[in-house]
Each structure stands twice: as C-alpha cells, then as structure tokens.
PDB file of C-alpha atoms in Angstrom:
ATOM      1  CA  MET A  17      71.963  19.856   1.221  1.00  0.00           C
ATOM      2  CA  THR A  18      70.389  17.751  -1.606  1.00  0.00           C
ATOM      3  CA  GLU A  19      71.835  14.242  -1.892  1.00  0.00           C
ATOM      4  CA  LYS A  20      73.765  13.849  -5.092  1.00  0.00           C
ATOM      5  CA  ARG A  21      71.912  11.786  -7.560  1.00  0.00           C
ATOM      6  CA  LEU A  22      73.744   8.601  -8.985  1.00  0.00           C
ATOM      7  CA  ASP A  23      72.556   7.712 -12.495  1.00  0.00           C
ATOM      8  CA  VAL A  24      74.117   4.363 -12.812  1.00  0.00           C
ATOM      9  CA  LEU A  25      70.566   2.934 -13.219  1.00  0.00           C
ATOM     10  CA  ALA A  26      69.358   5.691 -15.487  1.00  0.00           C
ATOM     11  CA  ASP A  27      66.274   4.611 -17.587  1.00  0.00           C
ATOM     12  CA  ARG A  28      66.244   1.028 -16.001  1.00  0.00           C
ATOM     13  CA  THR A  29      62.857  -0.111 -14.868  1.00  0.00           C
ATOM     14  CA  VAL A  30      63.134  -2.200 -11.595  1.00  0.00           C
ATOM     15  CA  VAL A  31      60.261  -4.230 -10.110  1.00  0.00           C
ATOM     16  CA  VAL A  32      59.933  -4.144  -6.351  1.00  0.00           C
ATOM     17  CA  THR A  33      57.824  -7.272  -5.115  1.00  0.00           C
ATOM     18  CA  ARG A  34      58.055  -6.380  -1.442  1.00  0.00           C
ATOM     19  CA  ALA A  35      54.889  -5.838   0.717  1.00  0.00           C
ATOM     20  CA  SER A  36      53.774  -2.312   0.353  1.00  0.00           C
ATOM     21  CA  HIS A  37      54.573  -1.343   3.866  1.00  0.00           C
ATOM     22  CA  GLN A  38      58.228  -2.427   3.509  1.00  0.00           C
ATOM     23  CA  ALA A  39      58.916  -1.132   0.043  1.00  0.00           C
ATOM     24  CA  SER A  40      59.552   2.527   0.438  1.00  0.00           C
ATOM     25  CA  GLY A  41      63.235   2.626   1.534  1.00  0.00           C
ATOM     26  CA  LEU A  42      64.138   0.432  -1.485  1.00  0.00           C
ATOM     27  CA  VAL A  43      62.002   2.414  -3.885  1.00  0.00           C
ATOM     28  CA  GLU A  44      63.791   5.733  -2.880  1.00  0.00           C
ATOM     29  CA  ALA A  45      67.117   4.116  -3.093  1.00  0.00           C
ATOM     30  CA  LEU A  46      66.377   3.056  -6.768  1.00  0.00           C
ATOM     31  CA  ARG A  47      65.147   6.509  -7.558  1.00  0.00           C
ATOM     32  CA  ARG A  48      68.376   8.051  -6.300  1.00  0.00           C
ATOM     33  CA  HIS A  49      70.300   5.877  -8.697  1.00  0.00           C
ATOM     34  CA  GLY A  50      68.248   7.086 -11.458  1.00  0.00           C
ATOM     35  CA  ALA A  51      65.897   3.926 -11.854  1.00  0.00           C
ATOM     36  CA  ARG A  52      62.311   3.762 -12.353  1.00  0.00           C
ATOM     37  CA  PRO A  53      60.863   1.712  -9.737  1.00  0.00           C
ATOM     38  CA  VAL A  54      57.564  -0.418 -10.381  1.00  0.00           C
ATOM     39  CA  VAL A  55      56.082  -1.126  -6.954  1.00  0.00           C
ATOM     40  CA  ALA A  56      54.101  -4.627  -7.540  1.00  0.00           C
ATOM     41  CA  PRO A  57      53.709  -6.180  -4.064  1.00  0.00           C
ATOM     42  CA  ALA A  58      53.889  -9.993  -4.445  1.00  0.00           C
ATOM     43  CA  ILE A  59      52.757 -10.385  -0.758  1.00  0.00           C
ATOM     44  CA  ALA A  60      50.546  -8.812   1.823  1.00  0.00           C
ATOM     45  CA  VAL A  61      50.815  -9.643   5.498  1.00  0.00           C
ATOM     46  CA  VAL A  62      47.724 -10.667   7.383  1.00  0.00           C
ATOM     47  CA  PRO A  63      46.777 -12.572  10.613  1.00  0.00           C
ATOM     48  CA  PRO A  64      47.336 -16.565  10.739  1.00  0.00           C
ATOM     49  CA  LEU A  65      44.278 -18.606  10.020  1.00  0.00           C
ATOM     50  CA  ASP A  66      44.474 -20.095  13.593  1.00  0.00           C
ATOM     51  CA  GLY A  67      43.424 -16.631  14.946  1.00  0.00           C
ATOM     52  CA  GLY A  68      46.671 -16.107  16.866  1.00  0.00           C
ATOM     53  CA  GLN A  69      45.808 -18.250  19.824  1.00  0.00           C
ATOM     54  CA  PRO A  70      48.954 -20.374  19.563  1.00  0.00           C
ATOM     55  CA  LEU A  71      50.917 -17.158  19.533  1.00  0.00           C
ATOM     56  CA  ASP A  72      49.067 -15.819  22.557  1.00  0.00           C
ATOM     57  CA  ASP A  73      49.772 -19.127  24.332  1.00  0.00           C
ATOM     58  CA  ALA A  74      53.379 -18.874  23.761  1.00  0.00           C
ATOM     59  CA  LEU A  75      53.505 -15.199  24.751  1.00  0.00           C
ATOM     60  CA  LEU A  76      51.737 -15.960  28.039  1.00  0.00           C
ATOM     61  CA  ARG A  77      54.471 -18.415  29.051  1.00  0.00           C
ATOM     62  CA  LEU A  78      57.352 -16.303  27.505  1.00  0.00           C
ATOM     63  CA  GLU A  79      59.396 -16.883  30.647  1.00  0.00           C
ATOM     64  CA  GLN A  80      59.706 -20.480  30.054  1.00  0.00           C
ATOM     65  CA  PHE A  81      61.872 -19.770  26.875  1.00  0.00           C
ATOM     66  CA  SER A  82      65.662 -19.131  26.867  1.00  0.00           C
ATOM     67  CA  TRP A  83      65.538 -17.558  23.423  1.00  0.00           C
ATOM     68  CA  VAL A  84      63.095 -15.996  20.958  1.00  0.00           C
ATOM     69  CA  ALA A  85      64.373 -16.518  17.282  1.00  0.00           C
ATOM     70  CA  PHE A  86      63.032 -14.217  14.454  1.00  0.00           C
ATOM     71  CA  THR A  87      63.538 -14.973  10.875  1.00  0.00           C
ATOM     72  CA  SER A  88      62.119 -11.641   9.443  1.00  0.00           C
ATOM     73  CA  PRO A  89      60.881  -8.102  10.292  1.00  0.00           C
ATOM     74  CA  ASN A  90      57.409  -9.145   9.767  1.00  0.00           C
ATOM     75  CA  ALA A  91      57.740 -11.693  12.412  1.00  0.00           C
ATOM     76  CA  VAL A  92      59.044  -9.173  14.931  1.00  0.00           C
ATOM     77  CA  ALA A  93      56.269  -6.780  14.097  1.00  0.00           C
ATOM     78  CA  ALA A  94      53.472  -9.254  14.376  1.00  0.00           C
ATOM     79  CA  THR A  95      54.667 -10.895  17.377  1.00  0.00           C
ATOM     80  CA  LEU A  96      55.304  -7.641  19.381  1.00  0.00           C
ATOM     81  CA  ALA A  97      51.913  -6.211  18.267  1.00  0.00           C
ATOM     82  CA  ARG A  98      50.292  -9.382  19.635  1.00  0.00           C
ATOM     83  CA  ALA A  99      52.288  -9.071  22.842  1.00  0.00           C
ATOM     84  CA  ASP A 100      50.962  -5.428  23.207  1.00  0.00           C
ATOM     85  CA  ARG A 101      47.451  -6.730  22.802  1.00  0.00           C
ATOM     86  CA  ARG A 102      48.159  -9.182  25.717  1.00  0.00           C
ATOM     87  CA  GLY A 103      49.989  -6.824  27.764  1.00  0.00           C
ATOM     88  CA  VAL A 104      53.340  -8.817  27.778  1.00  0.00           C
ATOM     89  CA  ARG A 105      55.642  -6.787  25.886  1.00  0.00           C
ATOM     90  CA  LYS A 106      57.794  -6.175  29.147  1.00  0.00           C
ATOM     91  CA  ARG A 107      58.432  -9.939  29.393  1.00  0.00           C
ATOM     92  CA  PHE A 108      60.805  -9.694  26.401  1.00  0.00           C
ATOM     93  CA  ALA A 109      63.243  -7.921  28.725  1.00  0.00           C
ATOM     94  CA  ARG A 110      63.925 -11.132  30.308  1.00  0.00           C
ATOM     95  CA  VAL A 111      64.626 -13.253  27.384  1.00  0.00           C
ATOM     96  CA  ARG A 112      67.421 -13.243  24.729  1.00  0.00           C
ATOM     97  CA  VAL A 113      66.558 -12.475  21.218  1.00  0.00           C
ATOM     98  CA  ALA A 114      68.076 -13.710  17.974  1.00  0.00           C
ATOM     99  CA  ALA A 115      67.682 -12.197  14.446  1.00  0.00           C
ATOM    100  CA  VAL A 116      68.386 -13.917  11.104  1.00  0.00           C
ATOM    101  CA  GLY A 117      70.009 -10.712   9.733  1.00  0.00           C
ATOM    102  CA  PRO A 118      70.530  -7.002   9.904  1.00  0.00           C
ATOM    103  CA  SER A 119      67.055  -5.874   8.836  1.00  0.00           C
ATOM    104  CA  THR A 120      65.369  -8.240  11.388  1.00  0.00           C
ATOM    105  CA  ALA A 121      67.959  -7.082  13.980  1.00  0.00           C
ATOM    106  CA  ALA A 122      67.021  -3.457  13.167  1.00  0.00           C
ATOM    107  CA  ARG A 123      63.290  -4.047  13.720  1.00  0.00           C
ATOM    108  CA  ILE A 124      64.159  -5.819  17.071  1.00  0.00           C
ATOM    109  CA  GLU A 125      65.884  -2.677  18.303  1.00  0.00           C
ATOM    110  CA  ALA A 126      63.121  -0.463  17.220  1.00  0.00           C
ATOM    111  CA  GLU A 127      60.561  -2.562  18.833  1.00  0.00           C
ATOM    112  CA  LEU A 128      62.454  -3.401  22.084  1.00  0.00           C
ATOM    113  CA  ASP A 129      64.924  -0.616  22.303  1.00  0.00           C
ATOM    114  CA  ARG A 130      67.830  -2.995  22.678  1.00  0.00           C
ATOM    115  CA  PRO A 131      69.944  -4.894  20.260  1.00  0.00           C
ATOM    116  CA  ALA A 132      69.533  -8.502  19.246  1.00  0.00           C
ATOM    117  CA  ASN A 133      71.602 -10.908  21.421  1.00  0.00           C
ATOM    118  CA  LEU A 134      72.545 -12.873  18.326  1.00  0.00           C
ATOM    119  CA  VAL A 135      72.839 -12.212  14.495  1.00  0.00           C
ATOM    120  CA  PRO A 136      74.652 -14.832  12.544  1.00  0.00           C
ATOM    121  CA  ASP A 137      77.404 -14.177  10.098  1.00  0.00           C
ATOM    122  CA  ARG A 138      75.385 -16.247   7.406  1.00  0.00           C
ATOM    123  CA  ASN A 139      72.130 -14.551   7.219  1.00  0.00           C
ATOM    124  CA  ASP A 140      69.572 -17.203   6.559  1.00  0.00           C
ATOM    125  CA  ALA A 141      67.732 -19.917   8.768  1.00  0.00           C
ATOM    126  CA  VAL A 142      70.495 -22.477   8.445  1.00  0.00           C
ATOM    127  CA  GLY A 143      73.025 -19.841   9.537  1.00  0.00           C
ATOM    128  CA  LEU A 144      70.945 -18.911  12.453  1.00  0.00           C
ATOM    129  CA  ALA A 145      70.192 -22.456  13.562  1.00  0.00           C
ATOM    130  CA  ALA A 146      74.214 -22.996  13.368  1.00  0.00           C
ATOM    131  CA  ALA A 147      74.924 -19.969  15.411  1.00  0.00           C
ATOM    132  CA  PHE A 148      73.070 -21.135  18.426  1.00  0.00           C
ATOM    133  CA  GLY A 149      75.097 -23.028  20.961  1.00  0.00           C
ATOM    134  CA  ASP A 150      74.281 -26.474  22.192  1.00  0.00           C
ATOM    135  CA  PRO A 151      71.301 -26.323  24.628  1.00  0.00           C
ATOM    136  CA  ARG A 152      71.765 -26.505  28.431  1.00  0.00           C
ATOM    137  CA  PRO A 153      69.165 -28.666  30.435  1.00  0.00           C
ATOM    138  CA  GLY A 154      65.880 -26.705  30.426  1.00  0.00           C
ATOM    139  CA  ASP A 155      66.570 -24.628  27.402  1.00  0.00           C
ATOM    140  CA  ALA A 156      63.821 -23.830  24.986  1.00  0.00           C
ATOM    141  CA  CYS A 157      63.435 -21.534  21.943  1.00  0.00           C
ATOM    142  CA  PHE A 158      60.302 -19.747  20.728  1.00  0.00           C
ATOM    143  CA  VAL A 159      60.132 -19.242  16.834  1.00  0.00           C
ATOM    144  CA  PRO A 160      57.138 -17.066  15.866  1.00  0.00           C
ATOM    145  CA  HIS A 161      57.197 -17.088  12.238  1.00  0.00           C
ATOM    146  CA  SER A 162      55.296 -17.010   8.863  1.00  0.00           C
ATOM    147  CA  ALA A 163      52.611 -19.636   8.274  1.00  0.00           C
ATOM    148  CA  GLN A 164      54.507 -20.461   5.076  1.00  0.00           C
ATOM    149  CA  ALA A 165      58.018 -20.516   6.876  1.00  0.00           C
ATOM    150  CA  ARG A 166      60.582 -23.059   5.571  1.00  0.00           C
ATOM    151  CA  PRO A 167      61.562 -25.621   8.074  1.00  0.00           C
ATOM    152  CA  GLU A 168      65.399 -25.034   8.134  1.00  0.00           C
ATOM    153  CA  LEU A 169      65.533 -23.184  11.445  1.00  0.00           C
ATOM    154  CA  VAL A 170      63.314 -25.348  13.419  1.00  0.00           C
ATOM    155  CA  ASP A 171      64.749 -28.531  11.984  1.00  0.00           C
ATOM    156  CA  GLY A 172      68.358 -27.229  12.747  1.00  0.00           C
ATOM    157  CA  LEU A 173      67.513 -26.366  16.244  1.00  0.00           C
ATOM    158  CA  THR A 174      65.806 -29.658  16.866  1.00  0.00           C
ATOM    159  CA  ALA A 175      68.550 -31.509  15.485  1.00  0.00           C
ATOM    160  CA  ARG A 176      70.865 -29.906  17.957  1.00  0.00           C
ATOM    161  CA  GLY A 177      68.649 -31.001  20.837  1.00  0.00           C
ATOM    162  CA  TRP A 178      66.851 -27.571  21.302  1.00  0.00           C
ATOM    163  CA  ASN A 179      63.181 -27.721  22.778  1.00  0.00           C
ATOM    164  CA  VAL A 180      61.432 -25.541  19.988  1.00  0.00           C
ATOM    165  CA  THR A 181      58.056 -24.096  20.067  1.00  0.00           C
ATOM    166  CA  ALA A 182      57.129 -22.678  16.460  1.00  0.00           C
ATOM    167  CA  VAL A 183      53.978 -20.844  15.901  1.00  0.00           C
ATOM    168  CA  SER A 184      52.447 -18.739  13.228  1.00  0.00           C
ATOM    169  CA  ALA A 185      52.718 -15.061  13.938  1.00  0.00           C
ATOM    170  CA  TYR A 186      51.339 -13.966  10.474  1.00  0.00           C
ATOM    171  CA  ARG A 187      50.624 -15.392   6.991  1.00  0.00           C
ATOM    172  CA  THR A 188      51.332 -13.910   3.542  1.00  0.00           C
ATOM    173  CA  VAL A 189      48.761 -13.637   0.821  1.00  0.00           C
ATOM    174  CA  THR A 190      49.152 -12.497  -2.789  1.00  0.00           C
ATOM    175  CA  PRO A 191      47.477  -9.114  -4.013  1.00  0.00           C
ATOM    176  CA  THR A 192      45.966  -8.911  -7.292  1.00  0.00           C
ATOM    177  CA  LEU A 193      47.821  -6.580  -9.806  1.00  0.00           C
ATOM    178  CA  SER A 194      46.147  -4.198 -12.305  1.00  0.00           C
ATOM    179  CA  ASP A 195      46.723  -4.934 -15.891  1.00  0.00           C
ATOM    180  CA  HIS A 196      48.736  -1.773 -16.036  1.00  0.00           C
ATOM    181  CA  LEU A 197      51.183  -3.001 -13.451  1.00  0.00           C
ATOM    182  CA  ILE A 198      51.318  -6.379 -15.141  1.00  0.00           C
ATOM    183  CA  ALA A 199      52.330  -4.682 -18.451  1.00  0.00           C
ATOM    184  CA  ASP A 200      55.046  -2.603 -16.731  1.00  0.00           C
ATOM    185  CA  VAL A 201      56.380  -5.828 -14.967  1.00  0.00           C
ATOM    186  CA  ALA A 202      56.480  -7.703 -18.273  1.00  0.00           C
ATOM    187  CA  THR A 203      58.912  -5.081 -19.904  1.00  0.00           C
ATOM    188  CA  ALA A 204      61.075  -4.503 -16.735  1.00  0.00           C
ATOM    189  CA  ASP A 205      64.937  -4.594 -16.780  1.00  0.00           C
ATOM    190  CA  ALA A 206      65.084  -6.417 -13.288  1.00  0.00           C
ATOM    191  CA  VAL A 207      62.867  -7.835 -10.786  1.00  0.00           C
ATOM    192  CA  ILE A 208      63.899  -7.917  -7.126  1.00  0.00           C
ATOM    193  CA  PHE A 209      62.813 -10.631  -4.721  1.00  0.00           C
ATOM    194  CA  ALA A 210      63.403 -10.308  -0.993  1.00  0.00           C
ATOM    195  CA  SER A 211      61.762 -13.707   0.159  1.00  0.00           C
ATOM    196  CA  PRO A 212      60.590 -17.050  -1.063  1.00  0.00           C
ATOM    197  CA  SER A 213      57.069 -16.028  -0.475  1.00  0.00           C
ATOM    198  CA  ALA A 214      57.396 -13.048  -2.997  1.00  0.00           C
ATOM    199  CA  VAL A 215      58.783 -15.443  -5.627  1.00  0.00           C
ATOM    200  CA  GLN A 216      55.761 -17.528  -5.553  1.00  0.00           C
ATOM    201  CA  GLY A 217      53.259 -14.781  -5.211  1.00  0.00           C
ATOM    202  CA  HIS A 218      54.823 -13.006  -8.239  1.00  0.00           C
ATOM    203  CA  LEU A 219      54.745 -16.013 -10.239  1.00  0.00           C
ATOM    204  CA  THR A 220      50.922 -16.370  -9.299  1.00  0.00           C
ATOM    205  CA  GLN A 221      50.307 -12.659 -10.220  1.00  0.00           C
ATOM    206  CA  ILE A 222      51.812 -13.009 -13.713  1.00  0.00           C
ATOM    207  CA  ASP A 223      50.144 -16.412 -14.324  1.00  0.00           C
ATOM    208  CA  GLY A 224      52.522 -18.176 -16.450  1.00  0.00           C
ATOM    209  CA  GLU A 225      54.105 -15.295 -18.274  1.00  0.00           C
ATOM    210  CA  PRO A 226      57.796 -15.344 -18.483  1.00  0.00           C
ATOM    211  CA  VAL A 227      59.911 -13.204 -16.136  1.00  0.00           C
ATOM    212  CA  ARG A 228      61.984 -11.367 -18.723  1.00  0.00           C
ATOM    213  CA  GLY A 229      63.912  -8.920 -16.283  1.00  0.00           C
ATOM    214  CA  ALA A 230      67.106  -9.947 -14.537  1.00  0.00           C
ATOM    215  CA  VAL A 231      66.281 -11.796 -11.293  1.00  0.00           C
ATOM    216  CA  VAL A 232      67.845 -10.267  -8.214  1.00  0.00           C
ATOM    217  CA  CYS A 233      67.676 -11.910  -4.887  1.00  0.00           C
ATOM    218  CA  ILE A 234      68.368 -10.775  -1.319  1.00  0.00           C
ATOM    219  CA  GLY A 235      69.868 -13.996  -0.240  1.00  0.00           C
ATOM    220  CA  SER A 236      70.690 -17.631  -0.698  1.00  0.00           C
ATOM    221  CA  THR A 237      67.316 -18.787   0.468  1.00  0.00           C
ATOM    222  CA  THR A 238      65.336 -16.649  -1.865  1.00  0.00           C
ATOM    223  CA  ALA A 239      67.713 -17.541  -4.817  1.00  0.00           C
ATOM    224  CA  ALA A 240      67.031 -21.224  -3.980  1.00  0.00           C
ATOM    225  CA  ALA A 241      63.341 -20.527  -4.172  1.00  0.00           C
ATOM    226  CA  CYS A 242      63.799 -18.897  -7.641  1.00  0.00           C
ATOM    227  CA  THR A 243      65.897 -21.914  -8.774  1.00  0.00           C
ATOM    228  CA  GLU A 244      63.218 -24.252  -7.632  1.00  0.00           C
ATOM    229  CA  ALA A 245      60.665 -22.136  -9.644  1.00  0.00           C
ATOM    230  CA  GLY A 246      62.751 -22.293 -12.726  1.00  0.00           C
ATOM    231  CA  LEU A 247      63.929 -18.781 -12.691  1.00  0.00           C
ATOM    232  CA  PRO A 248      67.512 -18.076 -13.571  1.00  0.00           C
ATOM    233  CA  VAL A 249      69.121 -15.811 -10.795  1.00  0.00           C
ATOM    234  CA  ALA A 250      71.168 -12.949 -12.343  1.00  0.00           C
ATOM    235  CA  ALA A 251      72.624 -11.699  -8.964  1.00  0.00           C
ATOM    236  CA  VAL A 252      72.433 -12.140  -5.172  1.00  0.00           C
ATOM    237  CA  ALA A 253      72.969  -9.288  -2.806  1.00  0.00           C
ATOM    238  CA  ALA A 254      76.311  -9.593  -0.784  1.00  0.00           C
ATOM    239  CA  ARG A 255      74.448  -8.035   2.178  1.00  0.00           C
ATOM    240  CA  PRO A 256      70.833  -8.530   2.991  1.00  0.00           C
ATOM    241  CA  SER A 257      70.011  -4.744   2.900  1.00  0.00           C
ATOM    242  CA  ASP A 258      68.755  -2.149   0.549  1.00  0.00           C
ATOM    243  CA  ASP A 259      72.379  -1.198  -0.276  1.00  0.00           C
ATOM    244  CA  GLY A 260      73.179  -4.793  -1.000  1.00  0.00           C
ATOM    245  CA  LEU A 261      70.188  -5.190  -3.493  1.00  0.00           C
ATOM    246  CA  ILE A 262      71.117  -1.824  -5.213  1.00  0.00           C
ATOM    247  CA  GLU A 263      74.606  -3.145  -5.799  1.00  0.00           C
ATOM    248  CA  ALA A 264      73.182  -6.373  -7.102  1.00  0.00           C
ATOM    249  CA  VAL A 265      70.722  -4.811  -9.411  1.00  0.00           C
ATOM    250  CA  ILE A 266      73.630  -2.704 -10.836  1.00  0.00           C
ATOM    251  CA  ALA A 267      75.694  -5.800 -11.383  1.00  0.00           C
ATOM    252  CA  ALA A 268      72.715  -7.715 -12.949  1.00  0.00           C
ATOM    253  CA  VAL A 269      71.655  -4.922 -15.431  1.00  0.00           C
ATOM    254  CA  ASN A 270      74.916  -3.039 -16.270  1.00  0.00           C
ATOM    255  CA  GLY A 271      77.068  -6.244 -16.072  1.00  0.00           C
TER     256      GLY A 271
END
C-alpha cells in the first residue's frame, strides 16, 4: 500500500544541509509532506589531517578504555571503518559504548549489532558528559570525534575526573555549490541545520548573502551555533530525528 501523502508543507521549499550520504531519509520525509527539498550539502566527511595514526593508536589499545563515547553517526562510521582496517572491530565487544542521541545510537547498533550502553535524556555533549557516573580508579574514556568538535564532552568528563583520550576520527570540509543551487537556497522557505559545522559551511557557501528562510535546528548545540553566527532560529526539533525536524519545519513555516 502506498503511504498516504501529507501536504502540510505543500509548495514549501526546504534546504537540507546534511552531508550527501546522510540526507536521503530527511529528503524523502520532506517529500512525503509535500515539500520541495533542496539538497545543498554544507559539509563533506573526509579523513583527518593527521592521517589517522592517533586513531589507530587508540584502537590498538582499546582494552585500556572503560568506555567509548560517540557524539555523531559520522564518528561511529569513521571509527569502525578504521577498526576494520586494523582488524580490531571485535575488541568493541568488551567495551561499553555511549551515544549522544538516538541517531548515533542507531548507527552504533547497526555497526556493532548491540545497543549503546548509555544514551542521555539530554541529547548533546553536555548531557552526555553529565550522564556518565563518577569514574572508578583506572577508568578511562575514548572519544573519537570530528577534528572540529566542540569541547563540551571532553571538558565535562575531565572535570568529573575521567581520564579522557580524544582523537580526530574525521574532519568536515565545505563543498562548493553551483550557482543554480545557491539561487534555490536564496528563495527557500526554510533551512535545516543538523550540526554546528553545517552552519559554518552553509554561511561559507553563500558568501555573506542573508539567510532568508526560517532556520530550523536539530538541537540546542546547533541552535547555539546559529545564534553565535547571527542567525535567528525559528524552531528547534523536540527530538533529534528526521521526524523531529519535520515537526520543527512545519512549526516554523506554518506557524
């Protein structure tokens, strides 16, 4: 049976700034609600500038860590891909794994065939740090993250006494958009941001032009990045998921 189309976003143009490999689910959800998605990736995921050696070193001594903490699906994918190259994926079976939110937890389960051991109620780095208990003697946490990661998780764990090893698992770069895409972006009804790096990438792409569409964010950290960049936020998703973003877009453009 064909899924019923919901036209609450009929004739609305919505910019999706996610990396290309992560955009399809949100794009299809927008189309089901009648919107016209404009896929304008503000980031692309590439290997870290250090060549991945610090990540390799941490993976080869994974048994020394009590926890691995992930703050994005990209971090999960990049770390497990590197673990496969070094033949150490099986070592993750003996370490507890934390996820910042549902999408990261879903990627952990897909990669490791088991659920995350910890997912905080507050789905950001501050919430994840707060969800950790106090460390026991010898406890250590491995944090593979973006080269552009914000410091809240590492700082929060360190302040609580955790021994933290943080390394770059990947970095994000800003793709160039065609003139046609930039023109579509300029007239859009809404722009969706799912990470601080996407905010900065999008502003670089439009090169000082104003963001005219309603700004919709996946969570408080991304909303804070928008505010820091001078972008008024129209709506923040109540849940860090595609469904949560759709609801926020509807609220932002239909008011």
